[in-house]
XYZ file of C-alpha atoms in Angstrom:
616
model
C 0.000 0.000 0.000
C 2.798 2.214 1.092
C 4.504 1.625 -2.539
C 1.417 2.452 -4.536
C 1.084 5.644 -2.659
C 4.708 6.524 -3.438
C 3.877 5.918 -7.258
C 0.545 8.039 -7.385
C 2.143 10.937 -5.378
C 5.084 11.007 -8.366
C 2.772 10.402 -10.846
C 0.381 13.678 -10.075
C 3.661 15.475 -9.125
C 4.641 15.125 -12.347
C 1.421 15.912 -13.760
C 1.415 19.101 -12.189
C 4.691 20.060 -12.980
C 4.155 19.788 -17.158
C 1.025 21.431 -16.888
C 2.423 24.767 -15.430
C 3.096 27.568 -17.685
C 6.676 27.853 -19.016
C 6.705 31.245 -17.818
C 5.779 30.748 -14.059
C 9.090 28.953 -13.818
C 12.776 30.479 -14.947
C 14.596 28.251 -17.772
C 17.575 26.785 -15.029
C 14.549 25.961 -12.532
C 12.437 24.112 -14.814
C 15.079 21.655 -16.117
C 15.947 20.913 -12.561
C 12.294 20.154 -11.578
C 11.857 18.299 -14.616
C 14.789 16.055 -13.766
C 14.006 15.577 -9.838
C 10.409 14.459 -11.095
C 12.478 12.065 -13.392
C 14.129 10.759 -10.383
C 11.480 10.236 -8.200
C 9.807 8.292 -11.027
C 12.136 6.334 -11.511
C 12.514 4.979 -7.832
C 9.091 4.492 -7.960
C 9.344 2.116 -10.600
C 12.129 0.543 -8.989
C 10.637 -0.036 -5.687
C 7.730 -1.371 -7.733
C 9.483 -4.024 -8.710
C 11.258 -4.616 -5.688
C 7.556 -5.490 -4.145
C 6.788 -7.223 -6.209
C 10.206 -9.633 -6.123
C 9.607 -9.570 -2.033
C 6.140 -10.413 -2.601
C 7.009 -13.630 -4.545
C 9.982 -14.240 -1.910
C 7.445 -14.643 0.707
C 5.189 -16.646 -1.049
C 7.988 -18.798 -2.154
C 8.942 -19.121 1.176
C 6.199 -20.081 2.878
C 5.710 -22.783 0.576
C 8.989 -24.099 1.623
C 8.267 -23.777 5.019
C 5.118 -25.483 4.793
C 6.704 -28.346 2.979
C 9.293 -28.688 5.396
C 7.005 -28.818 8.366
C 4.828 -31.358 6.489
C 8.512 -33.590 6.076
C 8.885 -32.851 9.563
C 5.511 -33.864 10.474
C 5.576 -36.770 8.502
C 8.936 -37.943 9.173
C 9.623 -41.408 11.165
C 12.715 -39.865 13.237
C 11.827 -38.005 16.577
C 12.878 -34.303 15.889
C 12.276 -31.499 18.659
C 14.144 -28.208 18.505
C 14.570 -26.781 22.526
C 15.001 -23.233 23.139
C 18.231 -22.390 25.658
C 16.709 -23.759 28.513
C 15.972 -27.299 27.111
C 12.252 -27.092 26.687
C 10.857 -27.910 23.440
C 9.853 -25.264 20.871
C 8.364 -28.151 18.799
C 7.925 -31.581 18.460
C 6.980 -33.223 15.349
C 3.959 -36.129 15.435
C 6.429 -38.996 15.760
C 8.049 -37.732 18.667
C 5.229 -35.949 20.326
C 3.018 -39.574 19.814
C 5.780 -41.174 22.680
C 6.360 -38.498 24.771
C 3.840 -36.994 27.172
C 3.822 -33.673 28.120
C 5.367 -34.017 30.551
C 7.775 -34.821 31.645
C 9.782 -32.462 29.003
C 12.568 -34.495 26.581
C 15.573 -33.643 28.735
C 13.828 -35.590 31.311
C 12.867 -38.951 28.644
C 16.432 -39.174 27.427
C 18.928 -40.915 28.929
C 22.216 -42.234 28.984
C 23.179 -45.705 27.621
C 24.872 -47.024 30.003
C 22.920 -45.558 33.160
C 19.483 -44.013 34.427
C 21.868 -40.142 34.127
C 19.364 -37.657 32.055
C 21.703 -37.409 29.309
C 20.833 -33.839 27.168
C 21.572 -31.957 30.049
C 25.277 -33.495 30.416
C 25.882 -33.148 26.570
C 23.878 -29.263 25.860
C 27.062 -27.987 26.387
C 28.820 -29.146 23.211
C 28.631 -27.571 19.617
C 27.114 -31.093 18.126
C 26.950 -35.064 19.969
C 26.124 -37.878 18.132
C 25.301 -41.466 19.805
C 23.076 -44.243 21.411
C 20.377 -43.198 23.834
C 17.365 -44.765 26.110
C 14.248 -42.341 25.294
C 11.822 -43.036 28.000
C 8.311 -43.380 26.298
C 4.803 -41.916 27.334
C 3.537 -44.856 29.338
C 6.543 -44.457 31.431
C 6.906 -48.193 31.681
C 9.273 -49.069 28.419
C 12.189 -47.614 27.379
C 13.037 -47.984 23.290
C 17.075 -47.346 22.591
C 17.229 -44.424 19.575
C 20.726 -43.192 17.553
C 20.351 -39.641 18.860
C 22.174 -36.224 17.140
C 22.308 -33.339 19.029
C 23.033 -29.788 17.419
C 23.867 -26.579 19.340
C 22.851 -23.082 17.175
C 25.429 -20.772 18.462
C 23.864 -17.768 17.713
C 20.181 -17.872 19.125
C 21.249 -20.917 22.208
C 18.790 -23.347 21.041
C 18.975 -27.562 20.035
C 18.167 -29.655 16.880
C 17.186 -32.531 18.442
C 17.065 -35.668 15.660
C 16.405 -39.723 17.545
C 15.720 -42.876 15.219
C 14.706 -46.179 16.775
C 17.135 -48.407 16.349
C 15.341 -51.002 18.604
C 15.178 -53.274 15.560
C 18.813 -53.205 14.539
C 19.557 -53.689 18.012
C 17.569 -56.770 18.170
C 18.626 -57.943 14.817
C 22.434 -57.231 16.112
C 21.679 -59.092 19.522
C 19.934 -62.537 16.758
C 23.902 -62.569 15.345
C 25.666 -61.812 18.168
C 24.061 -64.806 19.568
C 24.026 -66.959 16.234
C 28.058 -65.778 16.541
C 28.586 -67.069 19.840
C 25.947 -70.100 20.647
C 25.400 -73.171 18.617
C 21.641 -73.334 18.377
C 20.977 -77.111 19.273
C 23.152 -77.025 22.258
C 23.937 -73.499 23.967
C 27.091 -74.142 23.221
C 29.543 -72.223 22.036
C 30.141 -72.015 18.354
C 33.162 -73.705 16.363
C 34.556 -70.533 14.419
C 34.607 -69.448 18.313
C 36.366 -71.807 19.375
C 39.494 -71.530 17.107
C 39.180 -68.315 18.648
C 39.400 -69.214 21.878
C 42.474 -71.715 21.296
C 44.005 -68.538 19.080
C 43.935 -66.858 22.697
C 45.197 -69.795 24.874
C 48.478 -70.066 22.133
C 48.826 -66.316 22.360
C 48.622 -66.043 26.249
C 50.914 -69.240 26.512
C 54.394 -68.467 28.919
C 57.382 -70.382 29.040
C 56.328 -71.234 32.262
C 52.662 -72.064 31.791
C 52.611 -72.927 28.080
C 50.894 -76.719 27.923
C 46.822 -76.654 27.406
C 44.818 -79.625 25.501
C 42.071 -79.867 23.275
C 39.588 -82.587 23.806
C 37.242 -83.715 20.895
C 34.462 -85.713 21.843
C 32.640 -87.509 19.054
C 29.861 -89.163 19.519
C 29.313 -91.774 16.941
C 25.790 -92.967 15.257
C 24.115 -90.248 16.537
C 23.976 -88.641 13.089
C 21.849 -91.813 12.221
C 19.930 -91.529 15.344
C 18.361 -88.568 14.838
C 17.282 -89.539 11.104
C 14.886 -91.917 12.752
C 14.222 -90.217 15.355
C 11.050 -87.738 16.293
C 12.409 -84.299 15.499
C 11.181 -82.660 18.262
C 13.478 -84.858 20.479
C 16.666 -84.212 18.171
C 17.566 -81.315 20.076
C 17.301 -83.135 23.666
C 19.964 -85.472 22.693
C 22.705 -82.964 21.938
C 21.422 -80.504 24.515
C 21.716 -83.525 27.146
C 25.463 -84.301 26.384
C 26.119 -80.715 26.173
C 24.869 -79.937 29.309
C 26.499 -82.722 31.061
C 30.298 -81.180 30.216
C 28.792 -77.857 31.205
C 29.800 -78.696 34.837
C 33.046 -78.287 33.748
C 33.264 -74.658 32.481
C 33.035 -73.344 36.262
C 36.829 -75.058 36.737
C 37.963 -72.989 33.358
C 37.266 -75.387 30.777
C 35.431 -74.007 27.440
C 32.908 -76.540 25.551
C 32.270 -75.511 21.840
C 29.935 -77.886 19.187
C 33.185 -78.480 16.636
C 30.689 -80.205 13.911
C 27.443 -82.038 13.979
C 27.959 -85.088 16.075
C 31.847 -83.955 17.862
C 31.978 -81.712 20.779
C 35.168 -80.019 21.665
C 36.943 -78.929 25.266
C 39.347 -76.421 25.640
C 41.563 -77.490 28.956
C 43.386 -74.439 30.063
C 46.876 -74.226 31.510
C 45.905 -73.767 35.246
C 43.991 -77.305 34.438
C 46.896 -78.958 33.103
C 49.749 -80.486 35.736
C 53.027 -81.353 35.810
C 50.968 -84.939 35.562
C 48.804 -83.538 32.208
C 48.631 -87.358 31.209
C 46.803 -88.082 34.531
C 44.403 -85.060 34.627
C 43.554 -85.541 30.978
C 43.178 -89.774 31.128
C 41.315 -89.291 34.168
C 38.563 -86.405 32.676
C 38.146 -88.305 29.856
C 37.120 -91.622 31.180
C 34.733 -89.368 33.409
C 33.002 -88.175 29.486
C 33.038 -91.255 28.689
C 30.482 -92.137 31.935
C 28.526 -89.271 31.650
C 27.952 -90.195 27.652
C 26.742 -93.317 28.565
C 24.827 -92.211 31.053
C 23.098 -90.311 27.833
C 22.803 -93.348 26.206
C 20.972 -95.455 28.363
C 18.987 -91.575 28.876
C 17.746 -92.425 25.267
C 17.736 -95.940 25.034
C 20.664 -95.737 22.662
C 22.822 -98.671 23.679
C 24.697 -98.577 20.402
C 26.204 -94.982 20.833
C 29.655 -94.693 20.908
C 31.426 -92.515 22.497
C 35.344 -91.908 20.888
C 37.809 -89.276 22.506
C 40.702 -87.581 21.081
C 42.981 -85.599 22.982
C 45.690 -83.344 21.559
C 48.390 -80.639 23.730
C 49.949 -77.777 23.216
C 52.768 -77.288 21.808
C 53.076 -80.988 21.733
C 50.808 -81.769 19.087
C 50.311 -78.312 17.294
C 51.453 -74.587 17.675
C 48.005 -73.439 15.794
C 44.169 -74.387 16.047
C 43.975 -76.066 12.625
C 46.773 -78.698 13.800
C 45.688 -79.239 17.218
C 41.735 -79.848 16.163
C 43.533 -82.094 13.189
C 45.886 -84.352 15.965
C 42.601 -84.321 17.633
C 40.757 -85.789 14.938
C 43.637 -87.976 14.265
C 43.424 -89.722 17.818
C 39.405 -89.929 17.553
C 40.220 -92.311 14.388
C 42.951 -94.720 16.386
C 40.102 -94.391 19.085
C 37.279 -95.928 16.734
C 39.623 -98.498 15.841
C 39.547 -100.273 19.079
C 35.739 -100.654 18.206
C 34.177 -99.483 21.845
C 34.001 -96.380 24.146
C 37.190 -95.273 24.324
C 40.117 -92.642 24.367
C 43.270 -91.687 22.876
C 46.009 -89.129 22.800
C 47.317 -87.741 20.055
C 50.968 -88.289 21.068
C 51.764 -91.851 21.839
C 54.224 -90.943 24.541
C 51.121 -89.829 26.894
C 48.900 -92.757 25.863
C 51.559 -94.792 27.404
C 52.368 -93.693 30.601
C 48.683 -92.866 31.714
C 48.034 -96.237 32.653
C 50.834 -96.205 34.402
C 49.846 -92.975 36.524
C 46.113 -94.314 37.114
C 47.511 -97.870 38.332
C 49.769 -95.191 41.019
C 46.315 -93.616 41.818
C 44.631 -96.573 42.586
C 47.841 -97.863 45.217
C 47.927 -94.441 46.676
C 44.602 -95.015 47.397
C 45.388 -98.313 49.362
C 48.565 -96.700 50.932
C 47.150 -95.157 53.514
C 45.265 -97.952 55.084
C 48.241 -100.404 54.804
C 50.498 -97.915 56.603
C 52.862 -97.183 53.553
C 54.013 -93.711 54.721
C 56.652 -92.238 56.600
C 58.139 -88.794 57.954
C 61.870 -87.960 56.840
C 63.064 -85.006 58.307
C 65.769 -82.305 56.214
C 68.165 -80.103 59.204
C 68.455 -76.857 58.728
C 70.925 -75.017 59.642
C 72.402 -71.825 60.984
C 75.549 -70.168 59.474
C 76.170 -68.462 62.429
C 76.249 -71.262 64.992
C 77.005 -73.366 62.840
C 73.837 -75.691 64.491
C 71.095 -77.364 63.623
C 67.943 -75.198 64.566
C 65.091 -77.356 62.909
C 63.298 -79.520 60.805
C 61.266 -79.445 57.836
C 58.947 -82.482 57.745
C 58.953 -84.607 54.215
C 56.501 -87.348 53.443
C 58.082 -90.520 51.777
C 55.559 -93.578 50.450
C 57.165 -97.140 50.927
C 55.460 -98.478 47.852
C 56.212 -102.314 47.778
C 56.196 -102.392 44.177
C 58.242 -99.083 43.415
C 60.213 -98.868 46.676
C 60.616 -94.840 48.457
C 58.631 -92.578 46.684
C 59.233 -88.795 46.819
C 56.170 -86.572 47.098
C 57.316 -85.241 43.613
C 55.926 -88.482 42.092
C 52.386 -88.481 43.749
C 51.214 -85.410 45.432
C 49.884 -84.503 42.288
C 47.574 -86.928 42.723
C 46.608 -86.753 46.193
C 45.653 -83.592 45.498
C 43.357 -83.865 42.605
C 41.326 -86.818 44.645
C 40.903 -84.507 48.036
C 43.815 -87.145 49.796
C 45.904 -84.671 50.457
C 44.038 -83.567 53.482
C 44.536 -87.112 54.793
C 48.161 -86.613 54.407
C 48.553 -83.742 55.934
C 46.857 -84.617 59.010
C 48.759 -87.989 58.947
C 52.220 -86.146 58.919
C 51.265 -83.631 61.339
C 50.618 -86.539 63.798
C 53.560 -88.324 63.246
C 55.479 -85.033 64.351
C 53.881 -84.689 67.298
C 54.564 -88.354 68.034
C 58.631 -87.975 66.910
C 58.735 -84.332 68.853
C 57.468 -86.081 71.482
C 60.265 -88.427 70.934
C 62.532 -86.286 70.912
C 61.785 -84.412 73.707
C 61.796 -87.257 76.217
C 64.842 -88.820 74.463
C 66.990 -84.716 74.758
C 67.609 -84.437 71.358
C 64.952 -81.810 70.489
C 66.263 -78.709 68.369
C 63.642 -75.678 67.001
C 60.954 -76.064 65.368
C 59.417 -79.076 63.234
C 58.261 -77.012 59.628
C 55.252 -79.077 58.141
C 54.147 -78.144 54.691
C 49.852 -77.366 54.226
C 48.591 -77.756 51.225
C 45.738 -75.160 49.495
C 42.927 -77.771 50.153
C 43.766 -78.464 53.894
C 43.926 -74.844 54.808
C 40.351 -74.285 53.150
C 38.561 -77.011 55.268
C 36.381 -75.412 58.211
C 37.995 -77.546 60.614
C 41.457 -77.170 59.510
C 42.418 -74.711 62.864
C 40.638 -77.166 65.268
C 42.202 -80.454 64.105
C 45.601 -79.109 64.343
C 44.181 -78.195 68.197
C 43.315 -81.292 68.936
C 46.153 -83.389 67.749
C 48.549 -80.903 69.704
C 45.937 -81.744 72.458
C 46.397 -85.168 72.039
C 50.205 -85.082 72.121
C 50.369 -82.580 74.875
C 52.598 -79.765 72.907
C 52.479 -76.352 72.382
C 52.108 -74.818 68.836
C 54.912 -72.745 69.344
C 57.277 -75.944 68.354
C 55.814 -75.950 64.788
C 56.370 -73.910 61.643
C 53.566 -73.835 59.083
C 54.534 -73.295 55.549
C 51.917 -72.221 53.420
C 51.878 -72.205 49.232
C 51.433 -68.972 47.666
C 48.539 -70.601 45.618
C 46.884 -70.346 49.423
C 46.599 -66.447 48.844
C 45.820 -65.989 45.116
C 42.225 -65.995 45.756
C 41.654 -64.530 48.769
C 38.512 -64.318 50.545
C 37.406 -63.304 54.412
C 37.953 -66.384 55.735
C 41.807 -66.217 55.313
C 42.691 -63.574 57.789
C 40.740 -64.670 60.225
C 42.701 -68.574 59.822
C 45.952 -67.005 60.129
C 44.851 -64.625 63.319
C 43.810 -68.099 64.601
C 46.786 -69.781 63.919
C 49.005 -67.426 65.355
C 47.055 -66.971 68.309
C 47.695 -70.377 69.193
C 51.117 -70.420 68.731
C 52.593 -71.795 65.190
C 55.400 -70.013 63.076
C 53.981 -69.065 60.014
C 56.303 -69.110 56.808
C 55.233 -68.066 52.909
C 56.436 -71.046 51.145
C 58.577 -70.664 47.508
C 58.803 -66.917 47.580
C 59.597 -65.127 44.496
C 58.049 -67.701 42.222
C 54.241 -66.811 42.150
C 53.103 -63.155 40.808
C 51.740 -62.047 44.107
C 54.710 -62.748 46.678
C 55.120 -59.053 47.319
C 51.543 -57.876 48.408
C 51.268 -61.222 50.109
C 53.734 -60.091 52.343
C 51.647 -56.771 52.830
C 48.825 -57.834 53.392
C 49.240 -61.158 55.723
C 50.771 -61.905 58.940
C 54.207 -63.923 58.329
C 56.803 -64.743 60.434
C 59.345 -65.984 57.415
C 59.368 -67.169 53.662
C 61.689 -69.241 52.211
C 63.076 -68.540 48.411
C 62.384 -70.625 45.862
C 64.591 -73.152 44.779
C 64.916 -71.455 41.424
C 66.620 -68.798 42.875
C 69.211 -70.543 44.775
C 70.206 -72.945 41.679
C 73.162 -71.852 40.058
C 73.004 -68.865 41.682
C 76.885 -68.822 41.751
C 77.103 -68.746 37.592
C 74.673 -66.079 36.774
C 75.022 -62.715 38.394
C 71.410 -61.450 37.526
C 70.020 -64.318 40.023
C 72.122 -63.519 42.551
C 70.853 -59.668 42.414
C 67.308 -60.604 42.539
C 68.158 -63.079 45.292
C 70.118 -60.314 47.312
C 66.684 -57.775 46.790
C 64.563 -60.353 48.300
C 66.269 -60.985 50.990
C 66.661 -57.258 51.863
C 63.228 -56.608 51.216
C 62.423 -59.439 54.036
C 64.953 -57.339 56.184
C 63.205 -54.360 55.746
C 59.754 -56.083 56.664
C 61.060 -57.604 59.479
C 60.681 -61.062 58.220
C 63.171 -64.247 58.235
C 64.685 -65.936 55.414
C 65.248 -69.537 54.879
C 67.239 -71.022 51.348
C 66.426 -74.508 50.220
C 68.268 -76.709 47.946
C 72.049 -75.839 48.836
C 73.861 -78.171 46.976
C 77.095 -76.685 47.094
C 80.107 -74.437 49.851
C 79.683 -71.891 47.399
C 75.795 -70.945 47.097
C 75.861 -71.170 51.281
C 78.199 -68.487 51.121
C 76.678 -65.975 49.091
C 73.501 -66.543 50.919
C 75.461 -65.846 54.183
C 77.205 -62.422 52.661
C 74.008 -61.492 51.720
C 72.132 -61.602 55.036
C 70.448 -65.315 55.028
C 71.429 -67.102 58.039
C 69.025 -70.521 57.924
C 70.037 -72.851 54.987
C 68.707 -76.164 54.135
C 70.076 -78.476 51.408
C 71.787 -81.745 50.542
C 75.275 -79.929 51.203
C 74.341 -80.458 55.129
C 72.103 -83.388 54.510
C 69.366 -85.284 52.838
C 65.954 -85.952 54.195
C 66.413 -89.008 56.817
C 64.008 -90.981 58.549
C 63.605 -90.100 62.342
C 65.891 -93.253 63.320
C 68.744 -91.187 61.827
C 68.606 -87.946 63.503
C 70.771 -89.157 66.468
C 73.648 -89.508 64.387
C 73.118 -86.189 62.343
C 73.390 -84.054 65.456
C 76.402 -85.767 66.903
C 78.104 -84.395 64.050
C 76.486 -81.231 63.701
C 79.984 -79.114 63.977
C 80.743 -80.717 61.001
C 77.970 -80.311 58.573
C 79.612 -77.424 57.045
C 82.951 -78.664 54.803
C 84.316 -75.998 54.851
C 83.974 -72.445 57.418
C 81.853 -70.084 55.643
C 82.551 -66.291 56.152
């Protein structure tokens, strides 16, 4: 309106001005007004035009906007723009439809991970992009969205822009699990499984390097379930499978390796010094249990065939230890029953051996078979014997002395070693006893405990009431405990050793220097001592970097207060570093071997000369 007054007023200006007579106006004056009235005319046209440009802007415009409101409206993805203080400014359909009004979206979205109300820990960044929990209307469910988050720096407020990715998320969890978990038997899946052995080569030590891979195959069963009713396909596999499932709490990992094998991953920590034993004896134990299945089933013609091959006996990669595996399955089948085999024939023959010396250990006991030897130790100083440490020897009739080297293995993986240790704590009350009445009692008698006797409930009161029984005082006794006795600790531990030292006993941290956890062992526990490992002491007089570490232990003991004793001295020279560098008890065949109780007499009357030569 304002534009079409502009043009009439020029237009009736300029009227005006052509109809006055010439000689009302001078020549100069009339030129000029003629060519101001030009002017103005011309603007006028020109902001004509103009309006009429901004006029078709506008409409333009609002077209635009109204087509992007209805893409807005219409759009799948939740979009909100939020003024400065977080409070929407709009929300389009599909996000108003799943959130009420209130509460407002910084209270509906939330972090990942947590219940935190996440746009209120993120407003302060230019633009945030990830996964969210948006908190729907019924206040109930929560649907996970991919959420982008823009900042306008100018005006303060948010583009807010959420898709629900609840179906990709479900469709990721479908492979995930398809990835990991065999379908039939909740197992876990075979290209997972090379995975897992991948990780067992790759985490393998020079110290800790032997695992095994068992393959379990269990034959006919792919002809079984072509006869039989589909619905019970599943139960057969699913019943095997969960039968070695009791194994995976001890660190074992099952996998399905093809249709009718199953396969067993037995870690290192699983896998002895005796690997032939542990291995022989699990897999006659699958071989029960799949029997067990059988009869289940009525299947009395399944047959059950195990392989076994070891790292890096039989392979240095999955492909070859699945293959040796395989390999012993077949030599397996050929025997034509229930059976196993390893994949190396060196194992396969001394595992009988090793389960025969299971089966007398188990006799040994009841037919009296074991004995106490006792090792001196002695001081540098005095020059004296100042105690005993306690070994347990097996008379075996058919393989003569035994060292516990050759079966405490075993007694340990069958729960005997709890019998043993009680046995050879009596016995050294009954020889201290001895002693005592007889004069010849010097220090204390060290017995060793092994990781299952110190866990039993009654461990602390036995120990009372055999030094009860033998009328001695705990004070005459050294404990040593295995490191393995602290790896896992729990509440119960303190309160043993508080118990133990309350009534008396010497407590002493057994092989020091070997585990991973010797130094916050030491923190954390009452000790009286530890004694080095024999690693440490052997050859110590050839390599110069063992005797440095062997000099920082024992300083470190110094510093907390704590005695040393060295083990395995085998020669003048090793008992003389040890004495330069602060150790004072020694113990080793250079003073004496282990000797029954009968023999003891004769080891103290020459005491003086134990040592062959004077050290220091």
């Amino acid at each position: 309106m304002l534009l079409s007054g502009w043009l009439l007023s020029g237009w009736l200006l300029l009227s005006a001005a052509v109809q006055l007579p010439a000689t009302a106006l001078s020549g100069d004056t009339h030129t000029i007004m003629l060519l101001a009235l030009a002017v103005l005319l011309l603007l006028v046209i020109v902001l004509s035009l103009y309006n009429r440009k901004l006029l078709h802007s506008n409409k333009t415009a609002g077209s635009e906007q109204q087509a992007l409101k209805n893409l807005l409206d219409q759009s799948a993805e939740f979009i909100a723009i939020l003024d400065s203080n977080l409070q929407p400014t709009y929300l389009n359909p599909a996000c108003s439809s799943v959130i009420s009004a209130t509460p407002a979206p910084p209270a509906v979205f939330k972090d990942e991970e947590s219940d935190v109300l996440l746009l209120a820990e993120i407003a302060s960044q230019p633009h945030w992009q990830g996964e969210a929990w948006l908190q729907l209307a019924n206040n109930e469910k929560r649907t996970p969205v991919a959420l982008t988050m823009t900042r306008h720096l100018d005006s303060g407020s948010y583009l807010l822009i959420g898709r629900d990715i609840s179906h990709c998320k479900r469709k990721q969890t479908e492979q995930d699990a398809d990835y990991i978990y065999d379908a039939d038997t909740g197992l876990f899946t075979p290209l997972l499984l090379n995975q897992f052995i991948q990780t067992a080569i790759n985490s393998s030590t020079v110290s800790q390097s032997q695992f095994a891979i068992c393959l379990i195959k269990y034959n006919q069963i792919v002809s079984y379930m072509a006869t039989a009713p589909q619905d019970k396909v599943p139960d057969v596999l699913r019943s095997l499978s969960a039968q070695l499932k009791q194994y995976s709490s001890k660190g074992a990992i099952i996998a399905r390796y093809n249709t009718d094998t199953l396969a067993m991953l037995i870690p290192t920590h699983l896998c002895s010094a005796q690997i032939e034993v542990n291995l022989n004896r699990l897999a006659h134990k699958i071989l029960l249990l799949a029997d067990q299945a059988a009869q289940e089933f009525k299947q009395s013609a399944l047959q059950t065939y195990i392989g076994i091959s070891i790292y890096p006996l039989d392979g240095t990669s999955p492909a070859v230890l699945l293959s040796s595996a395989s390999t012993a399955i077949c030599n397996a089948a050929r025997l034509g029953r229930s059976n196993m085999q390893f994949a190396n024939s060196r194992y396969q023959l001394k595992a009988p051996e090793y389960l025969a010396l299971e089966a007398e250990l188990l006799k040994a006991q009841d037919n009296n078979e074991f004995d106490v030897y006792y090792q001196p130790r002695l001081s540098i100083g005095s020059n004296r014997v100042v105690g005993y440490e306690a070994l347990l020897r097996w008379h075996n009739p058919k393989r003569g002395i035994l060292a516990p080297q050759y079966f405490i293995n075993i007694a340990d993986d069958t729960g005997q070693i709890v019998a043993l240790d009680k046995l050879v704590f009596r016995k050294c009350c009954q020889q201290l006893n001895h002693w005592q009445q007889t004069g010849i009692s010097r220090g204390r008698i060290s017995v060793n405990i092994s990781t299952l006797s110190f866990r039993q409930q009654d461990f602390v009161s036995a120990l009372q009431q055999q030094l009860d029984d033998a009328q001695l005082s705990a004070d005459l006794f050294e404990l040593e405990l295995h490191e393995d006795i602290f790896l896992q600790p729990d509440s119960t531990i303190n309160t043993t050793l508080q118990q133990l030292i309350t009534l008396g006993f010497h407590l002493t941290l057994d092989n020091f220097g070997q585990g991973i956890s010797s130094l916050s062992v030491l923190r954390e526990y009452p000790l009286h001592s530890l004694k080095i490992a024999q690693s440490f002491i052997r050859d110590m007089e050839h390599n110069e970097q063992q005797r440095n570490i062997t000099a920082s232990l024992i300083r470190l003991a110094s510093y907390l207060q704590i005695d040393v004793i060295a083990t395995g001295i085998e020669n003048e020279m090793q008992a003389y570093l040890l004495h330069v560098m602060g150790c004072d008890i020694l113990q080793g065949h250079l003073f004496s071997k282990a000797l029954p109780a009968s023999e003891v007499p004769a080891l103290l009357a020459r005491e003086n000369r134990l040592l062959r030569k004077e050290v220091g």
